[in-house]
Tab-separated table of C-alpha atoms in Angstrom:
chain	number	residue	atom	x	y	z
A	1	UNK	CA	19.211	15.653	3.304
A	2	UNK	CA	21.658	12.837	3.824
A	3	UNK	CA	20.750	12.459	7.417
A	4	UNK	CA	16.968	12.267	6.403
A	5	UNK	CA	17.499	9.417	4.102
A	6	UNK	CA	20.029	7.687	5.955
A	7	UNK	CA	17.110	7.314	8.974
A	8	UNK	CA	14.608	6.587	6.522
A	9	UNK	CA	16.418	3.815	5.102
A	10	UNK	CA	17.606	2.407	8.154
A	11	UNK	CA	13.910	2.343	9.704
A	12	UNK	CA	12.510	1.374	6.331
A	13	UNK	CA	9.660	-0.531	7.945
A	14	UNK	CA	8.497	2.155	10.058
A	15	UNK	CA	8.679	4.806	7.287
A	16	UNK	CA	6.448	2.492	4.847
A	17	UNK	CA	3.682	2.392	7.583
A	18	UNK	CA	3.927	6.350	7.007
A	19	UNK	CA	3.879	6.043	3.696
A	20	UNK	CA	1.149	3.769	3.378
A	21	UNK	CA	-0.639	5.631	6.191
A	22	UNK	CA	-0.503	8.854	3.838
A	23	UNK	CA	-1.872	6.969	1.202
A	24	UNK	CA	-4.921	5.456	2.871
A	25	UNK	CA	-5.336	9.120	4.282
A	26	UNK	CA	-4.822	10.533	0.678
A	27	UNK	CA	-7.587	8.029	-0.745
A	28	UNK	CA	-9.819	8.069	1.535
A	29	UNK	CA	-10.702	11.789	0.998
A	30	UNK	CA	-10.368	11.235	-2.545
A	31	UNK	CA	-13.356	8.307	-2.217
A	32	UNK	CA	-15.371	10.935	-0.404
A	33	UNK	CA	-15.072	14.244	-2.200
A	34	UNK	CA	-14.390	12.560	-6.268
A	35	UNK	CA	-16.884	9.426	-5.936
A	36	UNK	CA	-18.859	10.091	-3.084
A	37	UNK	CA	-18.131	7.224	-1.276
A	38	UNK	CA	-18.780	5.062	-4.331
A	39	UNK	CA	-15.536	3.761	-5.149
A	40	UNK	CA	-13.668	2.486	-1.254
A	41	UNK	CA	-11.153	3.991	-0.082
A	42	UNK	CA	-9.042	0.693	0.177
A	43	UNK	CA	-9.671	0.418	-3.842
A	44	UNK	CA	-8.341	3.901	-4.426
A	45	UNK	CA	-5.519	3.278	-2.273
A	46	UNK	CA	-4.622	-0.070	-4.250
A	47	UNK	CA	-4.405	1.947	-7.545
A	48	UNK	CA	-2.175	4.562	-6.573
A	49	UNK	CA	-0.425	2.050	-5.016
A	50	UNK	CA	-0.033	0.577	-8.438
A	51	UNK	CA	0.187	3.353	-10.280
A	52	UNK	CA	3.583	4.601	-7.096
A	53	UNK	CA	4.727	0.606	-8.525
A	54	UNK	CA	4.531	0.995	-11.958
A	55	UNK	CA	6.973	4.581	-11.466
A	56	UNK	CA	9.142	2.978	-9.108
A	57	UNK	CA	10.089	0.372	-11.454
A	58	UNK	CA	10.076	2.719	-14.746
A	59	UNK	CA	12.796	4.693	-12.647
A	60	UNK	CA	14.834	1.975	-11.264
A	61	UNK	CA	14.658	-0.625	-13.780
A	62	UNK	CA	13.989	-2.964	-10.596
A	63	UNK	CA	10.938	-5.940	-9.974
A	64	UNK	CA	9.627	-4.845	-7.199
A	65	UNK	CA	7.909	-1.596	-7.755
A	66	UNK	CA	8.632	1.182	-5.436
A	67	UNK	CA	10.563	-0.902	-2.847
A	68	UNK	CA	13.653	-0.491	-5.363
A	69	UNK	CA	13.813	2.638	-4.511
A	70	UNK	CA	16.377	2.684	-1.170
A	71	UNK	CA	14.181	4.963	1.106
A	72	UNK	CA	11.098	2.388	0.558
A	73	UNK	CA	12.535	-0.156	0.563
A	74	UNK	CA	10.609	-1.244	3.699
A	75	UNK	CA	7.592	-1.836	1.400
A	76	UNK	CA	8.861	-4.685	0.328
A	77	UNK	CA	8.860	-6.131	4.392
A	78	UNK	CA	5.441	-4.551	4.703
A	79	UNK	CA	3.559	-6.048	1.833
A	80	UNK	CA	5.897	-8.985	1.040
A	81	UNK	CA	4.353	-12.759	1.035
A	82	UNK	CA	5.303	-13.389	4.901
A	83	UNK	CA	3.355	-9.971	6.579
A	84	UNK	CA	0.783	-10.721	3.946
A	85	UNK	CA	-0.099	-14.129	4.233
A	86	UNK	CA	0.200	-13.290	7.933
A	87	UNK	CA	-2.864	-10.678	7.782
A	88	UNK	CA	-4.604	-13.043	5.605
A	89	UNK	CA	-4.815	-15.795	8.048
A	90	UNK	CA	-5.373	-13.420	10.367
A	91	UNK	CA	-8.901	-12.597	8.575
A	92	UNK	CA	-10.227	-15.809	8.688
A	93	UNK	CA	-10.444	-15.590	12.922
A	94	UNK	CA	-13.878	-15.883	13.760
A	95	UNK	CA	-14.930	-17.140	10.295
A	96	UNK	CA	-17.723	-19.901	9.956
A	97	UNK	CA	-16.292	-22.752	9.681
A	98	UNK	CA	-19.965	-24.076	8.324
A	99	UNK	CA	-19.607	-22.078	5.429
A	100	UNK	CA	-16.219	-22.985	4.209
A	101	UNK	CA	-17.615	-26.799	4.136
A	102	UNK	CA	-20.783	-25.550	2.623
A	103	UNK	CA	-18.988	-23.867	-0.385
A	104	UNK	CA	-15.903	-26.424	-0.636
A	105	UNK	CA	-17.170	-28.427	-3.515
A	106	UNK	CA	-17.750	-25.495	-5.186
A	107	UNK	CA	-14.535	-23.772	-4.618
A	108	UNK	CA	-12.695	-27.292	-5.462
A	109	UNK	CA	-14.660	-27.474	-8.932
A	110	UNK	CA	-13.523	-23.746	-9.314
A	111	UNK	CA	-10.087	-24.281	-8.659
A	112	UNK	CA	-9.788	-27.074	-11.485
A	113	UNK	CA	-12.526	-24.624	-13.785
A	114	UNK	CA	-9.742	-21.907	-12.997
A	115	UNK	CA	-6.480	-23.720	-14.065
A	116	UNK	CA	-8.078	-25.160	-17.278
A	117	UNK	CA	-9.575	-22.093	-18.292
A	118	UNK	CA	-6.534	-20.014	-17.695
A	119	UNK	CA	-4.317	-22.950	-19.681
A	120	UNK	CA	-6.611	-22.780	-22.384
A	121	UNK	CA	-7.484	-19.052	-22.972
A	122	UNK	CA	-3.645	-18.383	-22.305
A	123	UNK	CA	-1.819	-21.062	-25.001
A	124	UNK	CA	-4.784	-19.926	-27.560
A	125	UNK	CA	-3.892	-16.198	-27.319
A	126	UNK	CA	0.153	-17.651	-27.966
A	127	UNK	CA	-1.034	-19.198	-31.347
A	128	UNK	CA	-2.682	-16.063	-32.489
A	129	UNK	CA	0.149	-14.611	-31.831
A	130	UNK	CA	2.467	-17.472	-33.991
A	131	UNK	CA	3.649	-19.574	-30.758
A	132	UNK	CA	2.246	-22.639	-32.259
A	133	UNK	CA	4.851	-24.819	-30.481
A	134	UNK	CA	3.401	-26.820	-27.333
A	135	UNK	CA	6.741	-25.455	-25.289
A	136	UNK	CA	5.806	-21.795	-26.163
A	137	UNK	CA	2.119	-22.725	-25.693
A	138	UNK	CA	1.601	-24.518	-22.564
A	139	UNK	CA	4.554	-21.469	-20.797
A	140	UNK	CA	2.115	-18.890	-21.444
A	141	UNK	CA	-0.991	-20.654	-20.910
A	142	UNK	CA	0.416	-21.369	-17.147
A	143	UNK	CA	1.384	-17.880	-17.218
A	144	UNK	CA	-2.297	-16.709	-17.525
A	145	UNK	CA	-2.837	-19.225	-14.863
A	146	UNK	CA	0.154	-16.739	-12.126
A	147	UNK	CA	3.166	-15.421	-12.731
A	148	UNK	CA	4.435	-17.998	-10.822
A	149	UNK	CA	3.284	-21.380	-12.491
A	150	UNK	CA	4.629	-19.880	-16.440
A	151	UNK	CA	8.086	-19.799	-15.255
A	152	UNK	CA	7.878	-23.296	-13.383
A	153	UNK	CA	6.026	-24.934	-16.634
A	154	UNK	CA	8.274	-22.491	-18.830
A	155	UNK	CA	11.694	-24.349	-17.434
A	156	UNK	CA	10.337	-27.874	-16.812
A	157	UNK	CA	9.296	-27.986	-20.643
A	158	UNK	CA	12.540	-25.950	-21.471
A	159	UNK	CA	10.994	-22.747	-23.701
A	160	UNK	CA	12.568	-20.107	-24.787
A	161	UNK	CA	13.379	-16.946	-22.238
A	162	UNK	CA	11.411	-14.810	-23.926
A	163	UNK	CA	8.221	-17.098	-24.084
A	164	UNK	CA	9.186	-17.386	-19.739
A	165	UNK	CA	9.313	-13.409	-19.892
A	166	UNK	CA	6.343	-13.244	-21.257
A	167	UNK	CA	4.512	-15.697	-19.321
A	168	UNK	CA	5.688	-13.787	-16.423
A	169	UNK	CA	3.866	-10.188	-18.293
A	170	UNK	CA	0.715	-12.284	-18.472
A	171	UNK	CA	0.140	-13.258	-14.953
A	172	UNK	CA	1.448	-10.311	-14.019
A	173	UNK	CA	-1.410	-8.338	-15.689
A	174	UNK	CA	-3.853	-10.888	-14.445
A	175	UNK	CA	-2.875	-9.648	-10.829
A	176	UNK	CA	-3.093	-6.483	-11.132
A	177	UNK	CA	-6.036	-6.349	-13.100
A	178	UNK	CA	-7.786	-8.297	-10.640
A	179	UNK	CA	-6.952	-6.379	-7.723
A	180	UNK	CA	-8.059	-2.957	-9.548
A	181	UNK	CA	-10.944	-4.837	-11.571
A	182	UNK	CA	-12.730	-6.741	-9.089
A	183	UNK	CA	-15.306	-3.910	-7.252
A	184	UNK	CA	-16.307	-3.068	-9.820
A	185	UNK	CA	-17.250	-6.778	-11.682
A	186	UNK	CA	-18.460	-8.065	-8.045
A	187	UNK	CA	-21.861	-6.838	-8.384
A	188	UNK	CA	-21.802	-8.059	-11.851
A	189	UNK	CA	-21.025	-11.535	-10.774
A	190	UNK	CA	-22.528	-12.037	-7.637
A	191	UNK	CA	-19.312	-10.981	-5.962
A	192	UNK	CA	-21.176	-10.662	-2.372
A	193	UNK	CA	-21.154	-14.034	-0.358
A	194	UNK	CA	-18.820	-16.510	1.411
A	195	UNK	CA	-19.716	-18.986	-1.677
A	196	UNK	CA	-18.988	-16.518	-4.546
A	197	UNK	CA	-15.370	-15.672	-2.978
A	198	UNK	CA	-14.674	-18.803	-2.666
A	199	UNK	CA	-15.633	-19.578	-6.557
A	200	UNK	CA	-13.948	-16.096	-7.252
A	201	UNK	CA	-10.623	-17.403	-5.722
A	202	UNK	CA	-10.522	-20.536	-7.372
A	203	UNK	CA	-11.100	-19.034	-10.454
A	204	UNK	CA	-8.540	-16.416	-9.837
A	205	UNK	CA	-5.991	-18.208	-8.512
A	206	UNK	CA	-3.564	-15.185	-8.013
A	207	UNK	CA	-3.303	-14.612	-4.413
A	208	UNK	CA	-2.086	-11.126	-4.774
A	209	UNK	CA	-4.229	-10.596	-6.937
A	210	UNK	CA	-7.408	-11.783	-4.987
A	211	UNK	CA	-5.926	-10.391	-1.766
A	212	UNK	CA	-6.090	-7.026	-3.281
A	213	UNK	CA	-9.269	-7.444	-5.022
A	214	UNK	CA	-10.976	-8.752	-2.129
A	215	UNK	CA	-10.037	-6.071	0.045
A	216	UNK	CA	-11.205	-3.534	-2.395
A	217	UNK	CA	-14.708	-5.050	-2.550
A	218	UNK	CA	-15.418	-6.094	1.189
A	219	UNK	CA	-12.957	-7.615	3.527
A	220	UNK	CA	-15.028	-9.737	5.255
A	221	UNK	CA	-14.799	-11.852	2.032
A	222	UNK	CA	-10.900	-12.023	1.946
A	223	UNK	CA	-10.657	-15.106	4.000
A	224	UNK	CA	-12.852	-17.188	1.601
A	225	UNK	CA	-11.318	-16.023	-1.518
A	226	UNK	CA	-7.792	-16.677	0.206
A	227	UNK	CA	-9.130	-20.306	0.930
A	228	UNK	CA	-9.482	-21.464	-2.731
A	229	UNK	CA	-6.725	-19.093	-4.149
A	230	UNK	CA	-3.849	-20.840	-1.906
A	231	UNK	CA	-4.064	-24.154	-3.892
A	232	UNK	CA	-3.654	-22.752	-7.111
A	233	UNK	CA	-0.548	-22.018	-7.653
A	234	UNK	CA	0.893	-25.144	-6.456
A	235	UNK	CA	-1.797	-27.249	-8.334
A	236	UNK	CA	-0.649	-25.338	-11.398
A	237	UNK	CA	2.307	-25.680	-11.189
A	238	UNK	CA	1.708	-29.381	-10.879
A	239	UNK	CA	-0.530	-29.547	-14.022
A	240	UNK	CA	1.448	-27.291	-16.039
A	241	UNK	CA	4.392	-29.186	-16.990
A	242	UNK	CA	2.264	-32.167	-17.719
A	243	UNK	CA	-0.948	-33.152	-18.185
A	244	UNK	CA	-1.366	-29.897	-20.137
A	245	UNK	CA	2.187	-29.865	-22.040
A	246	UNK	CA	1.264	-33.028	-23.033
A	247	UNK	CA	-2.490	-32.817	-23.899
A	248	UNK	CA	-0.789	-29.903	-26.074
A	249	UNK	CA	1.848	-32.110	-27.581
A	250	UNK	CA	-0.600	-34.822	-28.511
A	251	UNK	CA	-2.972	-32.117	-29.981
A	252	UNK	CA	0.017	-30.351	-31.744
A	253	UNK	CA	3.233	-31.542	-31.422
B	18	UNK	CA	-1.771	-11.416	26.643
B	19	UNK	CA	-1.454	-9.844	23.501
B	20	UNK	CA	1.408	-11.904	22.297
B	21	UNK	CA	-0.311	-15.024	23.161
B	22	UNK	CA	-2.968	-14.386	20.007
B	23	UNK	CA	0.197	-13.211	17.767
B	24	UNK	CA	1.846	-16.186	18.804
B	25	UNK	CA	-1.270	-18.445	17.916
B	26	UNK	CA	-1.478	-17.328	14.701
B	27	UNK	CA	2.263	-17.642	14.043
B	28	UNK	CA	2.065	-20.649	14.730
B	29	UNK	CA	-1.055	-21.821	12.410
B	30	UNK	CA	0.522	-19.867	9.699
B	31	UNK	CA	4.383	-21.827	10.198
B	32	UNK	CA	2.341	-24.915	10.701
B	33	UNK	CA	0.058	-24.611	7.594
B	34	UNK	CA	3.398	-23.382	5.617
B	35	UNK	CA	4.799	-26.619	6.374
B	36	UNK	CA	2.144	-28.887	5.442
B	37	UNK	CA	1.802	-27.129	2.113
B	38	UNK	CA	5.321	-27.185	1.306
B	39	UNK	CA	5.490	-30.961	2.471
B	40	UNK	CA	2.165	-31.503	0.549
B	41	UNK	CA	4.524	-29.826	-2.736
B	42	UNK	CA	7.110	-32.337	-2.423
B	43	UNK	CA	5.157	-35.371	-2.222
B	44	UNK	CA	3.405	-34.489	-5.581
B	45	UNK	CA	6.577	-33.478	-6.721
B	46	UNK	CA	6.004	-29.632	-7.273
B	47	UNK	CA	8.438	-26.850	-5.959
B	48	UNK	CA	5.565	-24.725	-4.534
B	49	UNK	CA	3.552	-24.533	-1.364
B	50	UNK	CA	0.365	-25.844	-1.774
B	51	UNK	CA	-2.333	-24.502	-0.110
B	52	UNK	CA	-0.350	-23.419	2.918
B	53	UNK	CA	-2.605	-20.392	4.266
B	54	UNK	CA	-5.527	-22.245	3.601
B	55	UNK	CA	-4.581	-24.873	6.019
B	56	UNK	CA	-3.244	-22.366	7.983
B	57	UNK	CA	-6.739	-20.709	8.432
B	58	UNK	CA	-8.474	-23.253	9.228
B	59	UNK	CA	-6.140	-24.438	12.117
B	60	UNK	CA	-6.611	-20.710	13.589
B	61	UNK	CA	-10.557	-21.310	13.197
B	62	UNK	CA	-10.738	-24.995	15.160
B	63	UNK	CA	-7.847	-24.190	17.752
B	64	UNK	CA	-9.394	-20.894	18.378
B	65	UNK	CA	-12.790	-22.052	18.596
B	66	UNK	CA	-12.008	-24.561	20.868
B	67	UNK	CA	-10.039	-22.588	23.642
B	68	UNK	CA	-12.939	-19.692	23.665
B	69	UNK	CA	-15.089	-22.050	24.732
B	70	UNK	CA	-13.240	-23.322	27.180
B	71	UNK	CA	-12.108	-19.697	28.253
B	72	UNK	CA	-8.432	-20.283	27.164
B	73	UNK	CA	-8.686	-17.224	24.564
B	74	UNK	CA	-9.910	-14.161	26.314
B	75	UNK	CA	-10.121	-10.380	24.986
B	76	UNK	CA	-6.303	-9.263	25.463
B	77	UNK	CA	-5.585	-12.602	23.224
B	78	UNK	CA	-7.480	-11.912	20.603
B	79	UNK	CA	-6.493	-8.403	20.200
B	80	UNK	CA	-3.573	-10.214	18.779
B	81	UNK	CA	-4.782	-11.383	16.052
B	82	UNK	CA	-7.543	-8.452	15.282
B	83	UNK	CA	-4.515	-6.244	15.350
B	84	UNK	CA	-3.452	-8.259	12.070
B	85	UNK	CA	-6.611	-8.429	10.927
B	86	UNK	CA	-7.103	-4.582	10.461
B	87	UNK	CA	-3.479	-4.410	9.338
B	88	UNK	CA	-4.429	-6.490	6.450
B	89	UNK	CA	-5.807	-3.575	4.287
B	90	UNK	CA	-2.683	-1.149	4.661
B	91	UNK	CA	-0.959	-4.595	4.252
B	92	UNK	CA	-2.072	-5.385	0.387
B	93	UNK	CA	-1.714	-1.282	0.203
B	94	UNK	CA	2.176	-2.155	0.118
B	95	UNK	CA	1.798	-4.881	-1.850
B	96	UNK	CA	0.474	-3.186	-4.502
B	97	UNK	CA	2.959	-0.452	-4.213
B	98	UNK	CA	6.043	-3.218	-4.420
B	99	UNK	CA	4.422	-4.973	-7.446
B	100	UNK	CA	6.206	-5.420	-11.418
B	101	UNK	CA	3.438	-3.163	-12.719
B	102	UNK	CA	6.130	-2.094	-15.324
B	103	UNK	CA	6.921	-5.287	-16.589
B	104	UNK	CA	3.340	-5.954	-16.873
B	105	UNK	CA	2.636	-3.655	-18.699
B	106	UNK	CA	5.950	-3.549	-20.827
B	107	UNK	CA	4.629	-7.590	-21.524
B	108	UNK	CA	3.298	-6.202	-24.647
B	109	UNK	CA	-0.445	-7.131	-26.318
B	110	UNK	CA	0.365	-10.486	-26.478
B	111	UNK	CA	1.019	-10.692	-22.467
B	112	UNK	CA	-1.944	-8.679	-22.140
B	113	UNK	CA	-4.373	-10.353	-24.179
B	114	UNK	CA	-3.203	-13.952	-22.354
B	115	UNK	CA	-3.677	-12.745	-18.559
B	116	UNK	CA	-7.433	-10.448	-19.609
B	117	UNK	CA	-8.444	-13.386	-21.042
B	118	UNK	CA	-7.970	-16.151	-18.481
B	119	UNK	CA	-9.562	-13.153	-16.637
B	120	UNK	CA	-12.432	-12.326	-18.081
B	121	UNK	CA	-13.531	-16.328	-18.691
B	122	UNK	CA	-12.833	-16.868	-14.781
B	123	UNK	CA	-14.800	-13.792	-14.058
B	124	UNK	CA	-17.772	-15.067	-15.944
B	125	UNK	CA	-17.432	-18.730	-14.438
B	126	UNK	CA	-18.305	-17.350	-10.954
B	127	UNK	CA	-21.883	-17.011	-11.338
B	128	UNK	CA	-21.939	-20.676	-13.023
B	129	UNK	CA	-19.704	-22.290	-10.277
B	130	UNK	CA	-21.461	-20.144	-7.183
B	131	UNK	CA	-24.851	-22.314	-8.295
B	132	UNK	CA	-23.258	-25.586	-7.090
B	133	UNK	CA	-24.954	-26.832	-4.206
B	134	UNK	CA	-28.229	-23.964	-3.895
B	135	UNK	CA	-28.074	-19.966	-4.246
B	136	UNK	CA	-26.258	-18.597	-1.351
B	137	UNK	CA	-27.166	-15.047	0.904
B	138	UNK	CA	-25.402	-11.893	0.309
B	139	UNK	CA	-23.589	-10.624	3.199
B	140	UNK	CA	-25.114	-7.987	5.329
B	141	UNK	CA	-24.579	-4.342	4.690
B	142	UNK	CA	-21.365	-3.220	6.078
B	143	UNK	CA	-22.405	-1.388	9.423
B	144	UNK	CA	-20.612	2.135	10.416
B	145	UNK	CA	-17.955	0.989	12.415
B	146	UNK	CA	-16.804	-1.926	9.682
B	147	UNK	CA	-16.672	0.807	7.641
B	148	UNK	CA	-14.697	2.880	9.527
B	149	UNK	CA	-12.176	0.007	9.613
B	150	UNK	CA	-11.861	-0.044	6.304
């Protein structure tokens, strides 16, 4: 037993392409024989994928998911930000380049549409919930915007760890509800064109969350939504910490 | 050369890192902005431009197809390594913030996907894109 997990952690890249193989095996019988083919493969795949996350962490007390666990650890190499955003780019070969010009003042409007809205939505829900201060505010509004921007606006403004924590929870959910949620709001929103993705990942702004998403709805859109998505974050985390802490602190402070 | 197209697209992707981290500093943010976007569109031009001079034939771009189709299994991972449990430990409050930015972005993309005339649905998947999925 010792010797099994000894190679298995010591190749832990090579086992996660097994274990993700299995997986995408797993799923894609389950799409045919449960759904008929209705609900992708790839999508059922993300969700147990998820669902493998959400144990791994309840077991280990850990951040990221099943690659906490020593034997998986290669997960964390497989789908971590530098394979991922390496795949990513490597969707966009052969894309029209037309398009992307076509839809960019679309996906630029979305991108500012995205950030505000998030902001907004995000330090609203914090006052019905009592965080009427612009600190606690304006941390989980960028929260709602990624996981990424509440802790950068969260520090910069100096609010409380527990507001960051939960600033982190919120952008958290947004990611993974996106990447489970989005086949099946896509034909809902129009979810089906170059221009749409683009819109969709501006709007989104979480790339893992889009990335997943995407490629649960039709890959051929991933490149688009990855476009818009990639400026997010950083123009977030720009906006965060002032224009909107201080459109808050003027409004409330 | 199959290395030839992995190299290419190493190199768009270091290169577009390092104009979006660059592009952080200079508006003073500690996050890469937009790096894989510029990324991607490097790998479009460059590529386009040495196919049709001949400079990127089949065994090249098997390079980067090979990531390409590696990019499903790749977000497979992903979503295997992510803090579902802190997500969902966030509480109604955490919740309630990231469904909501969600669902008012959601509804936004018909609005925004107006700008600038309707736009065609893609094709129907064809047999063997859907075998690569």
């Amino acid at each position: 037993m010792d010797i099994i997990a000894d190679v298995l952690e010591r190749n832990g890249l090579l086992f996660a392409f097994v274990v993700v193989g299995a997986l995408m095996m797993i799923s894609g019988w389950l799409s045919k024989t449960l759904t008929r083919g209705r609900l992708q493969g790839s999508a059922i795949a993300i969700m147990l994928g998820l669902v493998l996350a959400y144990f791994g962490g309840i077991n280990t007390g850990g951040e990221a998911g099943m690659a906490d666990i020593a034997i998986f650890s290669g997960l964390g190499l497989m789908g971590g930000a530098m394979l991922r955003d390496f795949a990513i780019v490597a969707t966009a070969y052969g894309v029209d380049l037309d398009e992307i010009k076509k839809a960019g003042a679309a996906g630029g409007l979305a991108l500012l549409a995205g950030i505000v809205v998030s902001f907004v939505v995000g330090a609203a829900v914090a006052a019905a919930f009592g965080y009427t201060d612009p600190e606690s505010m304006a941390t989980i509004g960028s929260g709602a915007a990624t996981y990424i921007v509440g802790p950068v606006t969260g520090t910069a403004v100096g609010a409380s760890s527990e507001v960051i924590a939960l600033s982190v929870a919120a952008g958290l959910i947004k990611a993974v509800v996106v990447m489970v949620g989005t086949p099946m709001i896509a034909p809902f929103i129009g979810l089906n064109n170059p221009k749409s993705a683009m819109a969709y990942g501006g709007l989104m702004g979480t790339t893992s969350g889009v990335a997943g998403g995407l490629a649960a709805t039709d890959k051929r859109l991933v490149p688009y939504g990855a476009m818009t998505a990639t400026f997010y974050t950083g123009l977030g985390a720009l906006l965060g910490p002032s224009v909107f802490y201080f459109t808050l602190v003027g409004l409330f402070g | 050369m199959v290395l030839y197209g992995v190299a290419a697209l190493a190199l768009c992707l270091l290169v577009g890192k390092l104009i979006g981290d660059a592009l952080g500093v200079a508006v003073g943010v500690d996050a890469n902005v937009g790096g894989v976007g510029f990324a991607m569109i490097l790998l479009v031009v460059a590529t386009d431009r040495l196919r049709k001079r001949g400079l990127f034939p089949k065994p090249t771009e098997q390079g980067v197809l090979f990531w390409s189709a590696l990019y499903i299994p790749i977000v497979i991972a992903m979503a295997a390594t992510q803090n579902v449990a802190d997500a969902i430990g966030g509480g109604p409050m955490a919740a309630l913030a990231g469904l909501g930015a969600l669902t008012a972005g959601a509804a936004l993309v018909p609005v925004i996907s107006r700008i600038g005339g309707q736009s065609e649905p893609l094709p129907a998947m064809t047999e063997a894109e859907k075998q690569e999925a």
